[in-house]
Amino acid sequence: MTTRAEAHWNGYQSPGFFDEMLVGGGARTACEGVIRYLAGLGDDLLERQRAAELAIKAMGITFAVYSDADNTDRSWPFDVIPRVISTQEWNAISAGLVQRLTALNMFIDDLYGPARVVADGVLPREVLASSKNFRPQCVGVKPRGGVWAHICGSDLVRDRDGTVYVLEDNLRVPSGVSYMMENRLITKRVFADLFRDLDIHPVDSYPHRLRELLATLSPRDGDWPTIAVLTPGAFNSAYFEHVFLARQMGAHLAEGGDLVVEADDCVYLRTVSGPVRVDVIYRRIDDLWLDPEAFRPDSLVGVPGLMRAWRAGNVAIANAPGAGVADDKVIYAFVPELIRYYLGEEPKIANVPTYLCHDDLARGHVLANLDELVVKPANESGGMGVFVGSFASKAEKEAMRLRIEADPRNHIAQPILALSTVPTLCDGRVVPRHVDLRPFILSGERSYVTQGGLTRVALTEGSLVVNSSQGGGSKDTWVLDPTVSGIRPDHTEAR
């Protein structure tokens, strides 16, 4: 039997949506102890929120938004009420994510090799031919273990019936893992007693796991590898994360000008003691800016000759150049079939039904039903260019119609999902807000999925936009086993 939330939570309702923590006026099974504790805090919950915000400022946890005129760093938006998922459900989600990334890596390796998936008609030839992220410079390269996308952040959503879907795969330069870890540090500060009483699975091993993975990619077996995090610099919106991960891994933080490719086709880091050979680069720069010799000649943040060194097998790059071919939202629609083709298995996590606008029949349906659909550009990130028909004005719908007709290959459409909600503190009240979840998957000799991920929350009432760059916030995500943990009675008293 679930435990009913106490008095000041009684008005909480999320009609028409699946709420992650409450159902029928009571707590879901995995959330009972957490809800009982939070409800018992009374007004002290607001003090915990203020303490969290002060900690964020003291710790210097920031992000930047490119659209800001002065590119000023902002404090990371954080809500103190966690999102809770049971261990049992998370194990099933993790298995589905590993399955998905296994197939995607096989797909990328195939595309830059024999391209059987195209020859066999599983992926239409015209889809590959029009892909903006397919890199001819990568054809014939064989990364160690056939893995191209070593790090992935997959966005998960839950619909009103409780079904979990993969909304998209982020395989180029996935971000957000540092914020997942910082969210955990903050909640440990403000809810230390809960972490003592509950079996909340940790996330702090991620940098160690990432370094282990990167070390296995080194072309020099037997040596302690030199690892560099390649950043475009302090003005990048994710620079905080670049610094964070470099420090946590004990890796070098390097900008393009800090690295040089010598005549031996090896990459060296410039140091005050002389050049040091670099074995592995964790790149946080998009393909086209990586190497002005191979891609955009006007790149000032890349490393001339880097692709030459990588193709020669003298340096490993994660994620590998060209991995973004599977980040295309048009390719997303084919992932269930790719899982069947490469693994001979049924997908363990569903895709959202997707309409490909380059198909005449699908495009006709999309144009006739813009009110009921989300339309996305195929290769943007950070929520840029996303159109939500139910919130769009007549002028916005007409503008979207024209964009689709002008470039149908670059647009996909999906039904507007009733994203699940989570209790969230807004203006001193506990209210439902829509969320998604980005867990992180490491692929290599052994796969690893974080125990939880970055929960992003739409702080504006009714909004489905969770991106921090567009007004969203975040929460800590707790994966716990409700059968082996519980709140001590003395911690359910109001404080």
PDB file of C-alpha atoms in Angstrom, residues 284-382:
ATOM      1  CA  ARG A 284      34.584  18.176 -27.294  1.00  0.00           C
ATOM      2  CA  ILE A 285      34.659  19.803 -30.736  1.00  0.00           C
ATOM      3  CA  ASP A 286      32.355  18.983 -33.627  1.00  0.00           C
ATOM      4  CA  ASP A 287      33.805  17.142 -36.637  1.00  0.00           C
ATOM      5  CA  LEU A 288      33.972  20.092 -39.004  1.00  0.00           C
ATOM      6  CA  TRP A 289      36.155  22.115 -36.626  1.00  0.00           C
ATOM      7  CA  LEU A 290      38.532  19.296 -35.630  1.00  0.00           C
ATOM      8  CA  ASP A 291      41.156  19.637 -38.337  1.00  0.00           C
ATOM      9  CA  PRO A 292      41.458  22.537 -40.801  1.00  0.00           C
ATOM     10  CA  GLU A 293      43.434  20.311 -43.167  1.00  0.00           C
ATOM     11  CA  ALA A 294      40.609  17.756 -43.473  1.00  0.00           C
ATOM     12  CA  PHE A 295      37.460  19.807 -42.836  1.00  0.00           C
ATOM     13  CA  ARG A 296      36.863  23.548 -42.489  1.00  0.00           C
ATOM     14  CA  PRO A 297      40.054  25.451 -43.346  1.00  0.00           C
ATOM     15  CA  ASP A 298      38.856  28.428 -41.294  1.00  0.00           C
ATOM     16  CA  SER A 299      38.782  26.470 -38.025  1.00  0.00           C
ATOM     17  CA  LEU A 300      40.798  28.178 -35.299  1.00  0.00           C
ATOM     18  CA  VAL A 301      39.992  25.620 -32.599  1.00  0.00           C
ATOM     19  CA  GLY A 302      41.116  22.426 -34.331  1.00  0.00           C
ATOM     20  CA  VAL A 303      44.474  20.714 -34.769  1.00  0.00           C
ATOM     21  CA  PRO A 304      46.008  20.693 -38.275  1.00  0.00           C
ATOM     22  CA  GLY A 305      46.850  17.116 -39.269  1.00  0.00           C
ATOM     23  CA  LEU A 306      44.766  15.471 -36.515  1.00  0.00           C
ATOM     24  CA  MET A 307      42.813  13.347 -38.998  1.00  0.00           C
ATOM     25  CA  ARG A 308      46.062  12.248 -40.593  1.00  0.00           C
ATOM     26  CA  ALA A 309      47.371  11.075 -37.208  1.00  0.00           C
ATOM     27  CA  TRP A 310      44.089   9.312 -36.429  1.00  0.00           C
ATOM     28  CA  ARG A 311      43.929   7.521 -39.787  1.00  0.00           C
ATOM     29  CA  ALA A 312      47.538   6.388 -39.281  1.00  0.00           C
ATOM     30  CA  GLY A 313      46.503   4.798 -35.982  1.00  0.00           C
ATOM     31  CA  ASN A 314      48.844   6.977 -33.900  1.00  0.00           C
ATOM     32  CA  VAL A 315      46.152   8.589 -31.779  1.00  0.00           C
ATOM     33  CA  ALA A 316      42.678   7.545 -30.667  1.00  0.00           C
ATOM     34  CA  ILE A 317      39.784  10.003 -30.734  1.00  0.00           C
ATOM     35  CA  ALA A 318      36.601   9.608 -28.719  1.00  0.00           C
ATOM     36  CA  ASN A 319      34.047   9.931 -30.010  1.00  0.00           C
ATOM     37  CA  ALA A 320      35.568   9.008 -33.337  1.00  0.00           C
ATOM     38  CA  PRO A 321      35.156  11.478 -36.204  1.00  0.00           C
ATOM     39  CA  GLY A 322      32.170  10.478 -38.301  1.00  0.00           C
ATOM     40  CA  ALA A 323      30.213   8.949 -35.402  1.00  0.00           C
ATOM     41  CA  GLY A 324      27.634  11.700 -35.822  1.00  0.00           C
ATOM     42  CA  VAL A 325      26.258   9.967 -38.899  1.00  0.00           C
ATOM     43  CA  ALA A 326      24.096   7.991 -36.447  1.00  0.00           C
ATOM     44  CA  ASP A 327      23.092  11.184 -34.614  1.00  0.00           C
ATOM     45  CA  ASP A 328      20.904  12.198 -37.540  1.00  0.00           C
ATOM     46  CA  LYS A 329      17.236  12.229 -36.491  1.00  0.00           C
ATOM     47  CA  VAL A 330      16.353  10.616 -39.813  1.00  0.00           C
ATOM     48  CA  ILE A 331      18.653   7.702 -38.941  1.00  0.00           C
ATOM     49  CA  TYR A 332      16.875   7.559 -35.562  1.00  0.00           C
ATOM     50  CA  ALA A 333      13.749   6.286 -37.316  1.00  0.00           C
ATOM     51  CA  PHE A 334      15.695   3.255 -38.583  1.00  0.00           C
ATOM     52  CA  VAL A 335      17.254   2.222 -35.250  1.00  0.00           C
ATOM     53  CA  PRO A 336      14.673  -0.491 -34.397  1.00  0.00           C
ATOM     54  CA  GLU A 337      15.339  -2.117 -37.761  1.00  0.00           C
ATOM     55  CA  LEU A 338      19.111  -1.712 -37.284  1.00  0.00           C
ATOM     56  CA  ILE A 339      18.848  -3.619 -33.985  1.00  0.00           C
ATOM     57  CA  ARG A 340      17.034  -6.436 -35.763  1.00  0.00           C
ATOM     58  CA  TYR A 341      19.507  -6.391 -38.666  1.00  0.00           C
ATOM     59  CA  TYR A 342      22.757  -6.406 -36.687  1.00  0.00           C
ATOM     60  CA  LEU A 343      21.748  -8.232 -33.508  1.00  0.00           C
ATOM     61  CA  GLY A 344      18.774 -10.367 -34.550  1.00  0.00           C
ATOM     62  CA  GLU A 345      16.861  -9.061 -31.519  1.00  0.00           C
ATOM     63  CA  GLU A 346      13.744  -7.041 -30.871  1.00  0.00           C
ATOM     64  CA  PRO A 347      14.385  -3.551 -29.427  1.00  0.00           C
ATOM     65  CA  LYS A 348      14.159  -3.444 -25.638  1.00  0.00           C
ATOM     66  CA  ILE A 349      13.276   0.256 -25.567  1.00  0.00           C
ATOM     67  CA  ALA A 350      10.823   1.757 -28.030  1.00  0.00           C
ATOM     68  CA  ASN A 351      11.334   4.579 -30.499  1.00  0.00           C
ATOM     69  CA  VAL A 352       8.824   7.416 -30.714  1.00  0.00           C
ATOM     70  CA  PRO A 353       6.752   7.003 -33.925  1.00  0.00           C
ATOM     71  CA  THR A 354       8.523   9.171 -36.494  1.00  0.00           C
ATOM     72  CA  TYR A 355       7.491  10.681 -39.834  1.00  0.00           C
ATOM     73  CA  LEU A 356      10.285  11.312 -42.344  1.00  0.00           C
ATOM     74  CA  CYS A 357       9.412  14.438 -44.287  1.00  0.00           C
ATOM     75  CA  HIS A 358      11.443  13.445 -47.345  1.00  0.00           C
ATOM     76  CA  ASP A 359       8.818  10.737 -47.922  1.00  0.00           C
ATOM     77  CA  ASP A 360       5.951  12.240 -49.924  1.00  0.00           C
ATOM     78  CA  LEU A 361       3.191  10.385 -48.064  1.00  0.00           C
ATOM     79  CA  ALA A 362       4.641  11.139 -44.618  1.00  0.00           C
ATOM     80  CA  ARG A 363       5.231  14.780 -45.550  1.00  0.00           C
ATOM     81  CA  GLY A 364       1.624  15.151 -46.611  1.00  0.00           C
ATOM     82  CA  HIS A 365       0.484  13.809 -43.249  1.00  0.00           C
ATOM     83  CA  VAL A 366       2.827  16.159 -41.373  1.00  0.00           C
ATOM     84  CA  LEU A 367       1.730  19.263 -43.286  1.00  0.00           C
ATOM     85  CA  ALA A 368      -1.925  18.384 -42.716  1.00  0.00           C
ATOM     86  CA  ASN A 369      -1.457  17.816 -38.970  1.00  0.00           C
ATOM     87  CA  LEU A 370       1.059  20.395 -37.770  1.00  0.00           C
ATOM     88  CA  ASP A 371      -1.189  21.217 -34.783  1.00  0.00           C
ATOM     89  CA  GLU A 372      -0.621  17.739 -33.355  1.00  0.00           C
ATOM     90  CA  LEU A 373       3.074  17.209 -34.055  1.00  0.00           C
ATOM     91  CA  VAL A 374       6.567  18.111 -32.940  1.00  0.00           C
ATOM     92  CA  VAL A 375       8.808  18.914 -35.913  1.00  0.00           C
ATOM     93  CA  LYS A 376      12.587  18.750 -35.523  1.00  0.00           C
ATOM     94  CA  PRO A 377      15.501  19.575 -37.794  1.00  0.00           C
ATOM     95  CA  ALA A 378      17.513  16.428 -38.446  1.00  0.00           C
ATOM     96  CA  ASN A 379      20.905  17.647 -37.279  1.00  0.00           C
ATOM     97  CA  GLU A 380      20.479  20.385 -34.685  1.00  0.00           C
ATOM     98  CA  SER A 381      21.196  19.980 -30.965  1.00  0.00           C
ATOM     99  CA  GLY A 382      20.199  21.680 -27.724  1.00  0.00           C
TER     100      GLY A 382
END
